[in-house]
Amino acid sequence: GTAFIAGSSGSGKGFHVCSAILRHWRSSTPLNRRHVFWLSPELYEDTTLRMISDVTKYEPWFHGIDIGFDIFESSGLSPQQFFEERVRGVLAHQKNAIIVFDDFQDSAIPAILRKYADRLLRTGRHKGTSTWTLQHSLRNSAFSRQSVQSCKHVTLFCRSQRGKCISFLKDSVGLSLGQSRELVALMSQCGRAATLRMHSPMMLVCADYVKLL
């Protein structure tokens, strides 16, 4: 399904996503493994990504798409041409894939990618495509608005952004201030990451337990 993973630098969001992908690949037969398309402006600099990109056994299922400034400037293409050729041309006909937008606000074509990611969040399920967005902030203006509205799962890292998580639960989820503080304290105890299921029935899922909201 769709997922919004928000955490500051060093919070562990990349490790969390890579671990989830590895669990899926390891528990699935080759015919049932989903292809992963990872869009990132730091595709070759991100050492955490090597957990899945450099594993020989799973190479056929990982596809990295560099959306950084260096590759864009060296391509000699306009922003729209770069998007059509390097992004949309690769993803347009994919089915049952996982598409990860990693810090795409820092890419060479952020506005175009935002619109494309928003559309996939709304309609990607018709092709069985799972769209995941990784961002630094829970409230990242237009870049996170559709993610909060459409994503089935929202993963928070309360140990690194306690105050922002409390505000998010109060304003976006509809919990009271007291409930938000209690839930964030609970999430902080169970590990670095905790996932909220935003669709009914709403629940909190972490390493140690599941809590209905």
Short mmCIF file of C-alpha atoms in Angstrom, two decimals:
data_model
loop_
_atom_site.label_atom_id
_atom_site.label_comp_id
_atom_site.label_asym_id
_atom_site.label_seq_id
_atom_site.Cartn_x
_atom_site.Cartn_y
_atom_site.Cartn_z
CA GLY A 1 0.00 0.00 0.00
CA THR A 2 0.92 3.67 0.14
CA ALA A 3 3.28 4.86 2.86
CA PHE A 4 4.62 8.18 4.15
CA ILE A 5 7.87 7.89 6.11
CA ALA A 6 8.90 11.12 7.81
CA GLY A 7 12.00 11.67 9.89
CA SER A 8 14.92 14.01 10.29
CA SER A 9 18.39 13.16 8.98
CA GLY A 10 19.83 10.27 10.96
CA SER A 11 16.45 9.22 12.37
CA GLY A 12 16.61 5.84 10.63
CA LYS A 13 13.96 6.19 7.92
CA GLY A 14 16.20 4.79 5.18
CA PHE A 15 17.17 1.80 7.32
CA HIS A 16 13.51 1.21 8.20
CA VAL A 17 12.42 1.12 4.56
CA CYS A 18 15.36 -0.98 3.35
CA SER A 19 14.74 -3.48 6.15
CA ALA A 20 11.08 -3.78 5.16
CA ILE A 21 12.02 -4.41 1.53
CA LEU A 22 14.60 -7.02 2.52
CA ARG A 23 12.04 -8.84 4.69
CA HIS A 24 9.66 -8.97 1.74
CA TRP A 25 12.31 -10.27 -0.68
CA ARG A 26 13.58 -12.90 1.75
CA SER A 27 10.11 -14.22 2.52
CA SER A 28 8.91 -14.33 -1.11
CA THR A 29 9.62 -16.70 -3.95
CA PRO A 30 11.32 -15.18 -7.03
CA LEU A 31 7.98 -15.11 -8.87
CA ASN A 32 6.29 -13.19 -6.05
CA ARG A 33 9.05 -10.67 -5.30
CA ARG A 34 8.08 -7.12 -6.12
CA HIS A 35 10.39 -4.91 -8.13
CA VAL A 36 11.58 -1.79 -6.30
CA PHE A 37 12.19 1.48 -8.14
CA TRP A 38 14.11 3.88 -5.88
CA LEU A 39 14.25 7.55 -6.90
CA SER A 40 16.86 9.56 -5.03
CA PRO A 41 19.11 12.59 -5.56
CA GLU A 42 21.79 10.72 -3.54
CA LEU A 43 21.42 7.31 -5.13
CA TYR A 44 25.14 6.48 -5.04
CA GLU A 45 26.07 8.43 -1.90
CA ASP A 46 23.49 6.85 0.42
CA THR A 47 25.35 4.05 2.22
CA THR A 48 22.17 2.71 3.86
CA LEU A 49 20.69 2.00 0.45
CA ARG A 50 23.47 -0.51 -0.19
CA MET A 51 21.55 -2.89 2.08
CA ILE A 52 19.35 -3.65 -0.93
CA SER A 53 21.18 -2.19 -3.94
CA ASP A 54 24.42 -4.13 -3.51
CA VAL A 55 23.00 -7.58 -2.72
CA THR A 56 23.83 -9.75 -5.72
CA LYS A 57 20.97 -12.15 -5.06
CA TYR A 58 18.38 -9.38 -5.36
CA GLU A 59 19.93 -7.28 -8.13
CA PRO A 60 17.17 -8.14 -10.66
CA TRP A 61 14.55 -6.63 -8.35
CA PHE A 62 16.24 -3.32 -7.51
CA HIS A 63 16.18 -0.40 -9.95
CA GLY A 64 17.78 2.88 -8.91
CA ILE A 65 16.82 6.14 -10.61
CA ASP A 66 19.21 9.04 -10.06
CA ILE A 67 17.34 12.38 -9.87
CA GLY A 68 20.25 14.48 -8.61
CA PHE A 69 21.62 17.70 -10.07
CA ASP A 70 24.79 16.16 -11.51
CA ILE A 71 23.01 13.61 -13.68
CA PHE A 72 20.44 16.20 -14.72
CA GLU A 73 23.01 18.80 -15.77
CA SER A 74 25.11 16.26 -17.65
CA SER A 75 22.07 14.96 -19.53
CA GLY A 76 21.57 18.21 -21.47
CA LEU A 77 17.80 17.75 -21.21
CA SER A 78 15.16 20.20 -20.10
CA PRO A 79 13.40 19.43 -16.79
CA GLN A 80 10.34 18.05 -18.58
CA GLN A 81 12.44 15.99 -21.01
CA PHE A 82 14.51 14.60 -18.14
CA PHE A 83 11.34 13.57 -16.33
CA GLU A 84 9.76 11.97 -19.37
CA GLU A 85 12.90 10.05 -20.33
CA ARG A 86 14.49 9.10 -17.00
CA VAL A 87 11.45 8.80 -14.72
CA ARG A 88 8.09 8.46 -16.41
CA GLY A 89 9.51 6.44 -19.28
CA VAL A 90 10.75 3.86 -16.77
CA LEU A 91 7.75 3.80 -14.41
CA ALA A 92 4.76 4.35 -16.69
CA HIS A 93 4.12 0.67 -17.48
CA GLN A 94 5.17 -0.91 -14.19
CA LYS A 95 2.65 -3.05 -12.32
CA ASN A 96 2.80 -4.51 -8.82
CA ALA A 97 5.98 -2.57 -8.11
CA ILE A 98 7.14 -0.55 -5.09
CA ILE A 99 8.10 3.00 -6.07
CA VAL A 100 10.10 4.90 -3.47
CA PHE A 101 10.47 8.69 -3.66
CA ASP A 102 13.41 9.46 -1.37
CA ASP A 103 13.90 13.15 -0.49
CA PHE A 104 12.68 14.16 -3.93
CA GLN A 105 12.29 17.76 -2.77
CA ASP A 106 16.09 17.99 -3.06
CA SER A 107 16.10 16.61 -6.61
CA ALA A 108 16.78 18.54 -9.82
CA ILE A 109 13.05 18.51 -10.75
CA PRO A 110 11.15 18.73 -7.43
CA ALA A 111 7.95 20.39 -8.70
CA ILE A 112 7.45 17.86 -11.51
CA LEU A 113 8.16 14.91 -9.23
CA ARG A 114 5.77 16.21 -6.58
CA LYS A 115 2.89 16.23 -9.04
CA TYR A 116 3.82 12.79 -10.32
CA ALA A 117 4.13 11.32 -6.80
CA ASP A 118 0.78 12.84 -5.82
CA ARG A 119 -0.88 11.24 -8.81
CA LEU A 120 0.64 7.84 -8.02
CA LEU A 121 -0.53 8.12 -4.42
CA ARG A 122 -4.09 8.65 -5.66
CA THR A 123 -4.22 6.21 -8.58
CA GLY A 124 -1.24 3.83 -8.36
CA ARG A 125 -3.32 1.18 -6.60
CA HIS A 126 -5.18 0.50 -9.85
CA LYS A 127 -1.97 -1.09 -11.17
CA GLY A 128 -1.14 -2.68 -7.84
CA THR A 129 1.68 -0.18 -7.38
CA SER A 130 2.79 0.82 -3.89
CA THR A 131 4.07 4.40 -3.61
CA TRP A 132 6.26 5.29 -0.64
CA THR A 133 7.55 8.80 0.05
CA LEU A 134 10.48 9.51 2.37
CA GLN A 135 10.69 13.09 3.63
CA HIS A 136 12.43 15.04 6.35
CA SER A 137 9.33 16.73 7.71
CA LEU A 138 5.78 15.72 8.60
CA ARG A 139 4.58 19.11 7.42
CA ASN A 140 6.53 19.78 4.28
CA SER A 141 4.04 22.19 2.66
CA ALA A 142 2.81 20.92 -0.71
CA PHE A 143 5.31 18.06 -0.74
CA SER A 144 3.70 16.19 2.15
CA ARG A 145 0.04 17.28 1.85
CA GLN A 146 -1.07 14.47 -0.48
CA SER A 147 0.95 11.91 1.46
CA VAL A 148 -0.86 12.73 4.69
CA GLN A 149 -4.25 12.62 2.95
CA SER A 150 -3.77 9.48 0.84
CA CYS A 151 -1.26 7.17 2.52
CA LYS A 152 -2.51 4.09 4.30
CA HIS A 153 0.53 4.01 6.57
CA VAL A 154 2.47 6.88 8.18
CA THR A 155 5.75 6.01 9.88
CA LEU A 156 7.03 8.34 12.59
CA PHE A 157 10.35 8.55 14.43
CA CYS A 158 9.33 9.99 17.77
CA ARG A 159 12.72 9.84 19.43
CA SER A 160 14.14 12.38 16.98
CA GLN A 161 11.11 14.69 16.56
CA ARG A 162 8.89 14.30 19.61
CA GLY A 163 7.21 17.72 19.43
CA LYS A 164 6.40 17.44 15.73
CA CYS A 165 4.89 13.99 16.23
CA ILE A 166 2.64 15.27 19.02
CA SER A 167 1.44 18.15 16.83
CA PHE A 168 0.83 15.79 13.91
CA LEU A 169 -1.27 13.39 15.99
CA LYS A 170 -3.29 16.26 17.44
CA ASP A 171 -3.89 18.25 14.26
CA SER A 172 -3.90 15.62 11.51
CA VAL A 173 -5.11 12.46 13.26
CA GLY A 174 -7.58 14.19 15.58
CA LEU A 175 -6.32 13.02 18.97
CA SER A 176 -6.42 15.26 22.00
CA LEU A 177 -3.19 16.81 23.26
CA GLY A 178 -3.09 14.41 26.20
CA GLN A 179 -3.72 11.38 23.98
CA SER A 180 -1.05 12.55 21.54
CA ARG A 181 1.55 12.92 24.28
CA GLU A 182 0.69 9.52 25.74
CA LEU A 183 0.88 7.83 22.34
CA VAL A 184 4.21 9.48 21.45
CA ALA A 185 5.67 8.33 24.78
CA LEU A 186 4.48 4.82 23.99
CA MET A 187 5.92 4.94 20.48
CA SER A 188 9.28 6.15 21.78
CA GLN A 189 9.56 3.14 24.06
CA CYS A 190 9.02 0.51 21.37
CA GLY A 191 11.88 1.47 19.06
CA ARG A 192 13.03 4.12 16.63
CA ALA A 193 10.10 3.73 14.23
CA ALA A 194 6.37 3.34 14.75
CA THR A 195 3.73 3.08 12.04
CA LEU A 196 0.21 4.46 12.11
CA ARG A 197 -2.44 2.74 10.01
CA MET A 198 -4.52 5.72 8.88
CA HIS A 199 -7.43 3.77 7.38
CA SER A 200 -10.15 2.18 9.47
CA PRO A 201 -9.55 0.53 11.83
CA MET A 202 -6.85 3.00 12.84
CA MET A 203 -4.02 1.45 14.81
CA LEU A 204 -0.46 1.88 15.94
CA VAL A 205 1.97 -0.82 14.85
CA CYS A 206 5.43 -1.11 16.37
CA ALA A 207 7.97 -3.79 17.09
CA ASP A 208 6.41 -4.94 20.37
CA TYR A 209 2.66 -4.49 19.99
CA VAL A 210 -0.37 -3.29 18.06
CA LYS A 211 -2.69 -0.70 19.60
CA LEU A 212 -6.14 0.20 18.26
CA LEU A 213 -6.88 3.94 18.24
#
